[in-house]
């Protein structure tokens, strides 16, 4: 499956990488977008769960790395307010 890594720029100026085992994430989060932290949590969680299910459909097991990425995304987003903005910089 084609993997995707996005670079996120957080409200504090910090950057992090978001890994997905599937391009389905690009249907939810695209380079060049700016989204609120609340949107990032919702879209990122949905996209990573869909990506994990695509792995399950193809290989017979879920992607544990997608689960870990979801946990890391939510943890990284926690200090910020729902309306603060996050930039999606690259894929």
CSV table of C-alpha atoms in Angstrom, one decimal:
chain,number,residue,atom,x,y,z
A,1,UNK,CA,0.0,0.0,0.0
A,2,UNK,CA,1.3,3.5,-0.7
A,3,UNK,CA,2.3,5.2,2.5
A,4,UNK,CA,1.9,8.9,3.2
A,5,UNK,CA,3.7,11.2,5.6
A,6,UNK,CA,2.4,14.7,6.2
A,7,UNK,CA,4.2,17.5,8.0
A,8,UNK,CA,2.1,19.4,10.4
A,9,UNK,CA,2.8,22.9,11.7
A,10,UNK,CA,1.3,23.5,15.1
A,11,UNK,CA,0.0,26.8,16.6
A,12,UNK,CA,3.3,27.1,18.6
A,13,UNK,CA,5.4,26.9,15.4
A,14,UNK,CA,6.5,23.3,16.1
A,15,UNK,CA,6.4,20.7,13.4
A,16,UNK,CA,5.7,17.0,13.5
A,17,UNK,CA,5.2,14.2,11.0
A,18,UNK,CA,1.9,12.3,10.6
A,19,UNK,CA,2.3,8.8,9.1
A,20,UNK,CA,-0.5,7.0,7.3
A,21,UNK,CA,-0.2,3.5,5.8
A,22,UNK,CA,-2.7,4.6,3.0
A,23,UNK,CA,-3.3,7.5,0.8
A,24,UNK,CA,-6.9,7.7,2.1
A,25,UNK,CA,-5.6,10.3,4.5
A,26,UNK,CA,-5.3,12.7,1.6
A,27,UNK,CA,-9.0,12.6,1.2
A,28,UNK,CA,-9.3,14.2,4.7
A,29,UNK,CA,-6.1,16.2,5.1
A,30,UNK,CA,-4.3,17.7,2.1
A,31,UNK,CA,-1.0,19.7,1.8
A,32,UNK,CA,-1.7,23.4,1.7
A,33,UNK,CA,-4.7,23.2,4.0
A,34,UNK,CA,-5.0,24.9,7.3
A,35,UNK,CA,-7.4,23.3,9.7
A,36,UNK,CA,-8.5,23.9,13.3
A,37,UNK,CA,-7.1,21.6,16.0
A,38,UNK,CA,-10.7,20.2,16.4
A,39,UNK,CA,-10.9,19.5,12.7
A,40,UNK,CA,-7.4,17.9,12.7
A,41,UNK,CA,-8.4,15.6,15.6
A,42,UNK,CA,-11.6,14.6,13.9
A,43,UNK,CA,-10.3,14.2,10.3
A,44,UNK,CA,-7.0,12.7,11.4
A,45,UNK,CA,-8.7,10.1,13.6
A,46,UNK,CA,-11.2,9.1,10.9
A,47,UNK,CA,-8.5,8.9,8.2
A,48,UNK,CA,-6.1,6.8,10.3
A,49,UNK,CA,-8.9,4.4,11.2
A,50,UNK,CA,-9.9,4.1,7.6
A,51,UNK,CA,-6.2,3.5,6.6
A,52,UNK,CA,-5.9,0.8,9.3
A,53,UNK,CA,-9.1,-0.9,7.9
A,54,UNK,CA,-7.7,-0.8,4.4
A,55,UNK,CA,-4.6,-2.6,5.7
A,56,UNK,CA,-6.9,-5.1,7.4
A,57,UNK,CA,-8.9,-5.7,4.2
A,58,UNK,CA,-5.7,-6.3,2.2
A,59,UNK,CA,-3.5,-8.2,4.7
A,60,UNK,CA,-6.0,-9.6,7.2
A,61,UNK,CA,-4.8,-7.5,10.2
A,62,UNK,CA,-5.1,-3.9,11.3
A,63,UNK,CA,-2.2,-1.5,11.1
A,64,UNK,CA,-0.9,-1.0,14.7
A,65,UNK,CA,1.3,1.9,13.5
A,66,UNK,CA,-1.9,3.8,12.4
A,67,UNK,CA,-3.2,3.2,15.9
A,68,UNK,CA,0.0,4.6,17.4
A,69,UNK,CA,-0.1,7.6,15.0
A,70,UNK,CA,-3.7,8.4,16.2
A,71,UNK,CA,-2.6,8.3,19.8
A,72,UNK,CA,0.4,10.6,19.0
A,73,UNK,CA,-1.8,13.0,17.1
A,74,UNK,CA,-4.3,13.3,19.9
A,75,UNK,CA,-1.5,13.7,22.4
A,76,UNK,CA,0.2,16.4,20.4
A,77,UNK,CA,-3.1,18.3,19.8
A,78,UNK,CA,-4.1,18.2,23.5
A,79,UNK,CA,-2.3,21.4,24.7
A,80,UNK,CA,-4.1,23.5,22.0
A,81,UNK,CA,-7.5,25.1,21.8
A,82,UNK,CA,-10.1,23.7,19.4
A,83,UNK,CA,-10.0,26.8,17.3
A,84,UNK,CA,-6.3,27.2,17.0
A,85,UNK,CA,-4.9,26.5,13.5
A,86,UNK,CA,-2.7,23.7,12.2
A,87,UNK,CA,-1.0,23.9,8.8
A,88,UNK,CA,-0.6,20.8,6.6
A,89,UNK,CA,2.7,21.5,4.9
A,90,UNK,CA,3.7,18.5,2.7
A,91,UNK,CA,3.0,15.0,1.7
